[in-house]
Short mmCIF file of C-alpha atoms and ligand atoms in Angstrom, two decimals:
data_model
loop_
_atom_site.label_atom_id
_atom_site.label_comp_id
_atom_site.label_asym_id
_atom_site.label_seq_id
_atom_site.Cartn_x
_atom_site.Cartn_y
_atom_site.Cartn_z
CA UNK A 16 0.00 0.00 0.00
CA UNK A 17 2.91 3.10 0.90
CA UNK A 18 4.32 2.65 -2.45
CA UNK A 19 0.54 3.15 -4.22
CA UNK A 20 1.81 6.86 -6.01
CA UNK A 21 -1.14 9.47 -5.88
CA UNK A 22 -1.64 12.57 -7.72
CA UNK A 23 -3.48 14.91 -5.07
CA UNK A 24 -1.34 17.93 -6.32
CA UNK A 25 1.41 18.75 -8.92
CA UNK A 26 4.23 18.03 -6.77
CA UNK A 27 3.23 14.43 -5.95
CA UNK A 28 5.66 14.09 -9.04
CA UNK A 29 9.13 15.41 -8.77
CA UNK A 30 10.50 17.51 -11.90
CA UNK A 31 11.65 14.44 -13.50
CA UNK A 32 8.67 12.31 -13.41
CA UNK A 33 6.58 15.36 -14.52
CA UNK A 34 9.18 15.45 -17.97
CA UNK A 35 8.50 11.87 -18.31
CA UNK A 36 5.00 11.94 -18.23
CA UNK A 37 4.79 15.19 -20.50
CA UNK A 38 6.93 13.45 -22.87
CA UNK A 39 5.13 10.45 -22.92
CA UNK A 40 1.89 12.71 -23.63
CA UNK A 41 3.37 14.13 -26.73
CA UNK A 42 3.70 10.10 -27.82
CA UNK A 43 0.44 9.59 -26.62
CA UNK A 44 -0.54 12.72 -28.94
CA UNK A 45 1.09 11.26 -31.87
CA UNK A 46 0.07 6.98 -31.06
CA UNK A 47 -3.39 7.25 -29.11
CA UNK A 48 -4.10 3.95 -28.53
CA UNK A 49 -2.34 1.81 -26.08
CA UNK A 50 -2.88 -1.40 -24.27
CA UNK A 51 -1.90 -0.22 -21.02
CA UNK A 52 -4.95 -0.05 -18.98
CA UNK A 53 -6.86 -3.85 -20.87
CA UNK A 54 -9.00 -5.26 -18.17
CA UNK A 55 -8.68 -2.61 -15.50
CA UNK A 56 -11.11 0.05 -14.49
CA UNK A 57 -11.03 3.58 -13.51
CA UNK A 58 -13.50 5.11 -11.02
CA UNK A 59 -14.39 8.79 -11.27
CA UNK A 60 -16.27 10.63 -9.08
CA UNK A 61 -17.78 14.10 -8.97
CA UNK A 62 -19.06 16.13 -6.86
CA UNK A 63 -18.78 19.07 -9.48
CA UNK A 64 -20.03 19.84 -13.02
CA UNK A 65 -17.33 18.74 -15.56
CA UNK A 66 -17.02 18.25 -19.55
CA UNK A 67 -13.54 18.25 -20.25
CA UNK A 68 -11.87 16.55 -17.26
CA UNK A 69 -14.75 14.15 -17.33
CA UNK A 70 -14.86 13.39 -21.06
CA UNK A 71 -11.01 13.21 -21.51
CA UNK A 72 -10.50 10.78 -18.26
CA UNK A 73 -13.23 8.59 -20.08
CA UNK A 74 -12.55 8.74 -23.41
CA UNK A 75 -8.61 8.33 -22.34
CA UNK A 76 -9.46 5.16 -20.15
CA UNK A 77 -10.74 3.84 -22.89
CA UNK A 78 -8.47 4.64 -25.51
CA UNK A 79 -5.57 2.71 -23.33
CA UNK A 80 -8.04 -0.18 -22.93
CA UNK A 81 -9.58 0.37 -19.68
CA UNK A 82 -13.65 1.04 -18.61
CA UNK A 83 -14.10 3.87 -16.91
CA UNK A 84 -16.81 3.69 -14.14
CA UNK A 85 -18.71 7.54 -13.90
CA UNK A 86 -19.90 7.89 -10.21
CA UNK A 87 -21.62 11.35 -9.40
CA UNK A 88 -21.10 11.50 -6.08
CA UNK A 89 -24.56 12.36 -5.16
CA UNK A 90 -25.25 8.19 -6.18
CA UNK A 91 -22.84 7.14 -3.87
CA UNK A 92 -23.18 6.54 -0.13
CA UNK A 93 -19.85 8.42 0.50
CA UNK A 94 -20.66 11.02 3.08
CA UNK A 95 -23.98 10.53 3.17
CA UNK A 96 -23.85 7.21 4.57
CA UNK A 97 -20.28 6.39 5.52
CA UNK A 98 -16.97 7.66 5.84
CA UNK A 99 -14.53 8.97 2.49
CA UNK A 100 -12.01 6.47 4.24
CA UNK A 101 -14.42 3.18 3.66
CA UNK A 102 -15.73 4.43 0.30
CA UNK A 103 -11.64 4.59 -0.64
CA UNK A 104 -11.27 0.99 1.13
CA UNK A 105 -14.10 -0.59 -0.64
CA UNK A 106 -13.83 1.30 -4.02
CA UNK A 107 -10.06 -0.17 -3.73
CA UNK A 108 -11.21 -3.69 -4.31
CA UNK A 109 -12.87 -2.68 -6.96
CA UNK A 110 -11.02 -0.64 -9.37
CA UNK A 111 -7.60 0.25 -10.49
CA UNK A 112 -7.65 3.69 -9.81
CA UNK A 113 -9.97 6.71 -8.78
CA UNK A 114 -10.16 10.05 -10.00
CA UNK A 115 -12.03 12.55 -8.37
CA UNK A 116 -13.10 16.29 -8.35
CA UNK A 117 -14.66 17.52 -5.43
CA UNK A 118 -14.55 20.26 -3.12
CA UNK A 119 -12.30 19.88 0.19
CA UNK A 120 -8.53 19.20 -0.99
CA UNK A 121 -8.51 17.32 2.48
CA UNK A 122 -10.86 15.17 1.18
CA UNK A 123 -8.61 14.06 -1.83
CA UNK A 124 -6.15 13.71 1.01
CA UNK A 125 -8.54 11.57 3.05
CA UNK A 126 -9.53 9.33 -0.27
CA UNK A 127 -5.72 8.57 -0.53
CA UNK A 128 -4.74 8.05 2.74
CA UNK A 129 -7.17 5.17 2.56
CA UNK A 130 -7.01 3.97 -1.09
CA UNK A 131 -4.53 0.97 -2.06
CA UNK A 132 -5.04 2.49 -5.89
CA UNK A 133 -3.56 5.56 -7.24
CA UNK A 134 -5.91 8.34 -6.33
CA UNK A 135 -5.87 11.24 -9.27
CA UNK A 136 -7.26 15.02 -7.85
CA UNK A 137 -9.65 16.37 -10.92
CA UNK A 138 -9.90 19.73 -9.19
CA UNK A 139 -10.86 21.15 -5.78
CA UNK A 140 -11.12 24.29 -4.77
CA UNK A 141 -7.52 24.30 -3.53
CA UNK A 142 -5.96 23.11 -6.80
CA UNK A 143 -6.13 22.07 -10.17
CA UNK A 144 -2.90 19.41 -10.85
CA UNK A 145 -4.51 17.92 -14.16
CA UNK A 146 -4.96 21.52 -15.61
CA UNK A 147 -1.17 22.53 -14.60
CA UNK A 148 0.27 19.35 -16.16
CA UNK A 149 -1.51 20.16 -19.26
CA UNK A 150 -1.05 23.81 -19.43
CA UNK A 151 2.78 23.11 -19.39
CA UNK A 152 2.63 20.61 -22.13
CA UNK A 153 0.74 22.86 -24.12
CA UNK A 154 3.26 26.02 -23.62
CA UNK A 155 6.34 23.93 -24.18
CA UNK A 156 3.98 22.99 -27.49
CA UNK A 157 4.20 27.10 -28.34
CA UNK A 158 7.56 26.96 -27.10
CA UNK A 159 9.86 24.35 -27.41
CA UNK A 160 12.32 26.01 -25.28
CA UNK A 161 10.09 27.05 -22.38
CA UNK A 162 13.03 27.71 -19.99
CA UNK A 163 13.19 31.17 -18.54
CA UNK A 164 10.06 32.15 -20.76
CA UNK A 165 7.06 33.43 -18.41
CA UNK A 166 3.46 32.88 -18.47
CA UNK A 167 1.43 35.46 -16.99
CA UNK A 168 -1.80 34.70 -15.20
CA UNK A 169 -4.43 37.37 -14.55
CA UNK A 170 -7.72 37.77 -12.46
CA UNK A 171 -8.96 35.44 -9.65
CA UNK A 172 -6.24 33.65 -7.58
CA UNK A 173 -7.66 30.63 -7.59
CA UNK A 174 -7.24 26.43 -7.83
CA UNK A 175 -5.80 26.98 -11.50
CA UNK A 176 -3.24 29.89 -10.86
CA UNK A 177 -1.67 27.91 -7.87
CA UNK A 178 -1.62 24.50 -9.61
CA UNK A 179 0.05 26.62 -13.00
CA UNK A 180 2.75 28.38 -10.70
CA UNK A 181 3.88 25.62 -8.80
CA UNK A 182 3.34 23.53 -12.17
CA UNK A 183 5.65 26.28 -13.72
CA UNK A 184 8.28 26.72 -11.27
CA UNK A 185 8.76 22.23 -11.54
CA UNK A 186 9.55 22.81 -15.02
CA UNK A 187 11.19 26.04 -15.62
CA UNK A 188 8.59 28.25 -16.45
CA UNK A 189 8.49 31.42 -14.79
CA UNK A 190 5.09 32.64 -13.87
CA UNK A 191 3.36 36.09 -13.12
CA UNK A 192 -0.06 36.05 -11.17
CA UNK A 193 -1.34 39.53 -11.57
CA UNK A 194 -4.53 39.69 -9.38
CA UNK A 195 -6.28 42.40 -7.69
CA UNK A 196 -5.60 43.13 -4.11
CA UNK A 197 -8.06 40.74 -2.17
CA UNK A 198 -7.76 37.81 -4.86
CA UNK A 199 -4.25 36.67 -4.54
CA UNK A 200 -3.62 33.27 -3.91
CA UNK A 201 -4.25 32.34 -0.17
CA UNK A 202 -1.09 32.91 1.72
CA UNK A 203 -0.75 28.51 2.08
CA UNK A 204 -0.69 28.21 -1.28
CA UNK A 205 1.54 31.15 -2.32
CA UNK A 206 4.52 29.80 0.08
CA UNK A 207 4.19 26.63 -1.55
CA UNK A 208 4.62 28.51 -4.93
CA UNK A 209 7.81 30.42 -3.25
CA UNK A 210 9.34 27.13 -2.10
CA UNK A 211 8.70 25.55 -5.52
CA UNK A 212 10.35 28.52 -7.44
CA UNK A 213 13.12 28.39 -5.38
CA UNK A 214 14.17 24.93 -5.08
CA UNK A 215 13.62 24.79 -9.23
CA UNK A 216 15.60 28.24 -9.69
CA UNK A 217 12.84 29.87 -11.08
CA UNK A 218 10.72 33.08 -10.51
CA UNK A 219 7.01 33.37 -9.65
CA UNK A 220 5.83 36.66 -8.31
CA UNK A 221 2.89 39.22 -8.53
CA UNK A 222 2.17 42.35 -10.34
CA UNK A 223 -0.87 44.44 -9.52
CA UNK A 224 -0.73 46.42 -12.82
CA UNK A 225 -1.76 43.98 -15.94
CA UNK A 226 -0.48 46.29 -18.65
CA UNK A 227 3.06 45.60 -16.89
CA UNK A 228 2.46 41.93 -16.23
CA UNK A 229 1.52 40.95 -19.48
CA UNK A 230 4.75 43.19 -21.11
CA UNK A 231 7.25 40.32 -22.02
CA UNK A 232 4.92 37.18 -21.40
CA UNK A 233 4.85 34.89 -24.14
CA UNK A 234 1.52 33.26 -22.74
CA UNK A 235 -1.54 35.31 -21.21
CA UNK A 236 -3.71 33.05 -19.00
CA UNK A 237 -6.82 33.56 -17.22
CA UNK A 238 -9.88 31.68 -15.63
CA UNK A 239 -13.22 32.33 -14.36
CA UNK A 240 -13.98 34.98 -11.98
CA UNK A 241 -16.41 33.01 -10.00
CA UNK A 242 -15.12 29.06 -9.32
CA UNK A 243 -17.87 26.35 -8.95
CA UNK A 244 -19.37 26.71 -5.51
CA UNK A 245 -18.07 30.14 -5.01
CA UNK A 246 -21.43 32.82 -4.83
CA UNK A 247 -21.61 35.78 -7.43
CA UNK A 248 -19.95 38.46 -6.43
CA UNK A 249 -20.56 42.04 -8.28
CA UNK A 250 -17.36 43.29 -5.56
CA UNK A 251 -15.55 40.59 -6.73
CA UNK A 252 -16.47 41.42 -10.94
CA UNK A 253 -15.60 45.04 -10.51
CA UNK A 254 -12.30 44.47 -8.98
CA UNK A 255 -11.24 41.80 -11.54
CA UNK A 256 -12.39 43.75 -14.33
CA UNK A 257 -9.20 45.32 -15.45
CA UNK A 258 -7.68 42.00 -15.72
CA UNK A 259 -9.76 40.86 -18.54
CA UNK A 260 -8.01 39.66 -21.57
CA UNK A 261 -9.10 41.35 -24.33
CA UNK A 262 -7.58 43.37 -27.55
CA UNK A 263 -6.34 45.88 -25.91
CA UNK A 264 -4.71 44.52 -23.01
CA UNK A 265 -3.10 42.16 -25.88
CA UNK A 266 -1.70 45.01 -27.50
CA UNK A 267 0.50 45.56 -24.53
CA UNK A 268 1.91 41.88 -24.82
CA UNK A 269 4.80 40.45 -27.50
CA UNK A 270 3.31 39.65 -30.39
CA UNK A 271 4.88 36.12 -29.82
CA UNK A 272 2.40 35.74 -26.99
CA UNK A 273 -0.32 33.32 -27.05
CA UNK A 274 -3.75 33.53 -25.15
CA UNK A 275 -4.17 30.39 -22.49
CA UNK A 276 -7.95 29.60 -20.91
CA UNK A 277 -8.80 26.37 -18.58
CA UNK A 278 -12.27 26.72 -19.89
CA UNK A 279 -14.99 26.75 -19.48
CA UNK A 280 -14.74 30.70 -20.18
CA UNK A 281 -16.94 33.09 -19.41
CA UNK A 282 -16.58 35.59 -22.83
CA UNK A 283 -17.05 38.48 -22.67
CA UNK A 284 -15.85 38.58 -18.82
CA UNK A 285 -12.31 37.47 -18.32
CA UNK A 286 -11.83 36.48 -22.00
CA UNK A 287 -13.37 38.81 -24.70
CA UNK A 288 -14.76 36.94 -28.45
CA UNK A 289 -12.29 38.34 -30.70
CA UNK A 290 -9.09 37.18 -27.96
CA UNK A 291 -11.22 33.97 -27.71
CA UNK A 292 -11.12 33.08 -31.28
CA UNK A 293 -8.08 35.23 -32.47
CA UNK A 294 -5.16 33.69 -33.94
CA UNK A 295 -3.33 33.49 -30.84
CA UNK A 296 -5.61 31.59 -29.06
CA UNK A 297 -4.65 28.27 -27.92
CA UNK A 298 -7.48 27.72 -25.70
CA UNK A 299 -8.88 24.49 -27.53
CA UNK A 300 -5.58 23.12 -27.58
CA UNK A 301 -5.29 22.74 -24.15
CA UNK A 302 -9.07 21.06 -23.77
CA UNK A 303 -7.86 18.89 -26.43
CA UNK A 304 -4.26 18.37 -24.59
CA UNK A 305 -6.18 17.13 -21.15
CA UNK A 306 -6.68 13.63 -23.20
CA UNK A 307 -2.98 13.70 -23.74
CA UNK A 308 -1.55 14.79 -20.71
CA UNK A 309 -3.56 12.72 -18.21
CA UNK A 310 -3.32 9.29 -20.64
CA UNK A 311 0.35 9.61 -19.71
CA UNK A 312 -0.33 10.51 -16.23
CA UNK A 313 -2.60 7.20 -15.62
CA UNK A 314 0.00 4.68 -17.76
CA UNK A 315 2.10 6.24 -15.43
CA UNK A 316 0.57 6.46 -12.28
CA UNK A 317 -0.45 2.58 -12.80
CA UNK A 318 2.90 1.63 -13.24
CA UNK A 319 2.69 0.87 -17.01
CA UNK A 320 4.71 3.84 -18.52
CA UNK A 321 7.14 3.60 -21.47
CA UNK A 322 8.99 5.88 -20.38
N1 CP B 423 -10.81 22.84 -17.44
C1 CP B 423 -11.67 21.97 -16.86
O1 CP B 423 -11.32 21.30 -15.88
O2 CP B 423 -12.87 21.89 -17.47
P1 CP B 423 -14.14 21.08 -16.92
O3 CP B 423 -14.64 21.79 -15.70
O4 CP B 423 -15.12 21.11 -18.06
O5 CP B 423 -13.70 19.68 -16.59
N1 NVA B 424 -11.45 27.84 -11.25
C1 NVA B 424 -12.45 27.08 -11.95
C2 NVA B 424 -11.81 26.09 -12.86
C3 NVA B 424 -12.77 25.32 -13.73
C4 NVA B 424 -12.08 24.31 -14.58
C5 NVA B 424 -13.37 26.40 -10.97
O1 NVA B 424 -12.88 25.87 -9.95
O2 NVA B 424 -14.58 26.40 -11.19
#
């Protein structure tokens, strides 16, 4: 059971496992289908609304010869009727692996503690691994040599800005979070970006003023104002309105720079139409790059990597 490997957050892989399993995405990319996963099952569970980490789990499972097994969590008698710890012990004997997005990140935490199977977070409210991996892969895409290049994140400092920096500073990548005061990343989180950027020798810091953040980036990335289960907030809006992404913020970037969303996006909000769909857009290929990125991540995970 200790040497089950989870992926509850980025740095459950050191910097050298996370270049193996990005570079066994971009063979995944190029060969889709692999036996890796024949007869063995993958359990997801949400607790959250989902269509691309839900669809690209499933459709990878399958694609390495697995079943994936889709368990909204509201179906299951986790919580409701017993313990996260005995739904991981029983779920164990099951399947192969689980995947899950919730809430909590201490519930992740509590799932694995239990779990004899790899346990893979699909976003909490805390972080966003799955995203980070995949943002990376998709940058290094742009930019072959992504070393001492920066990607500059603006508006909420949320799950997806701290899984990006910390995902940055493990690979080289040096990010900017410009955020308005109030919506930085929570101070846990942040020192866990500081450590990562220094142990990896790179730089992550903030910049209040986007016109200066985004001068020099070669990717602009943004997310959703308001995170699922987080209440509208017209405060929150007004404050993260000059962080928006649109044509003329863009004019203040390098015209090398591409434009990076999670999705779903809200346009017209953080993203405008024409940035959206504009030539420099690479939004789609990261959705698409999920299927990649966490194919690798399970052949890996379950022990059956090429690498
Ligand atoms: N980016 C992302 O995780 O999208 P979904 O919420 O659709 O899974
Ligand atoms: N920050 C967003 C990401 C969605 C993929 C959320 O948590 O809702």
């Amino acid at each position: 059971m200790s040497d089950v490997r989870h992926f509850r957050k980025v740095s459950d892989l050191s910097a050298k496992e996370i270049r193996l399993v990005l570079d066994d995405a971009a063979r995944l990319k190029l060969e889709p289908r692999r036996d890796v996963l024949a007869g063995k099952t993958v359990a997801l569970i949400f607790s959250k609304p989902s269509t691309r980490t839900r669809v690209s789990f499933s459709v990878g499972v399958y694609q390495l010869g697995g079943m994936p097994l889709f368990l909204g969590e509201k179906e299951l008698q986790m919580r409701s009727s017993e313990t996260i710890e005995d739904t991981a012990r029983v779920l164990s004997r099951y399947v192969d692996a689980i995947v899950i997005r919730t809430f909590a990140q201490q519930d992740v935490d509590d799932l694995a503690a239990s779990a004899s199977v790899p346990v893979i977070n699909a976003l909490t409210d805390e972080r966003h691994p799955c995203q980070a991996l995949t943002d990376i892969f998709t940058f290094e895409e742009c930019f072959p040599d992504p070393r001492g290049r920066t990607i500059t994140y603006l508006g909420d400092g949320n799950n997806v800005a701290a899984s990006l920096a910390i995902a940055g500073a493990m690979t080289g990548v040096n990010v900017c979070l410009s955020t308005p005061e109030g919506y930085d990343l929570p101070a846990d989180m942040w020192a866990e970006t500081q450590k990562a950027a220094t142990a990896h020798g790179v730089r992550v810091w903030q910049e209040r003023d986007p016109h200066t953040a985004v001068t020099g980036a070669s990717a602009l990335y943004t997310d959703v104002w308001i995170s699922m289960g987080q209440a509208e907030d017209e405060e929150k809006l007004s404050a993260l309105r000059p962080y928006a992404i649109d044509e003329r913020l863009l004019e203040f970037a390098s015209p090398h720079a591409v434009v990076m969303h999670c999705l779903p996006a809200h346009r017209g909000m953080e993203i405008s139409d024409a940035v959206m769909d504009g030539a420099r857009s690479v939004v789609f290929d990261q959705a698409e790059n999920r299927l990649h990125v966490q194919k690798a991540l399970l052949a890996f995970l379950l022990g059956a990597d090429e690498c």
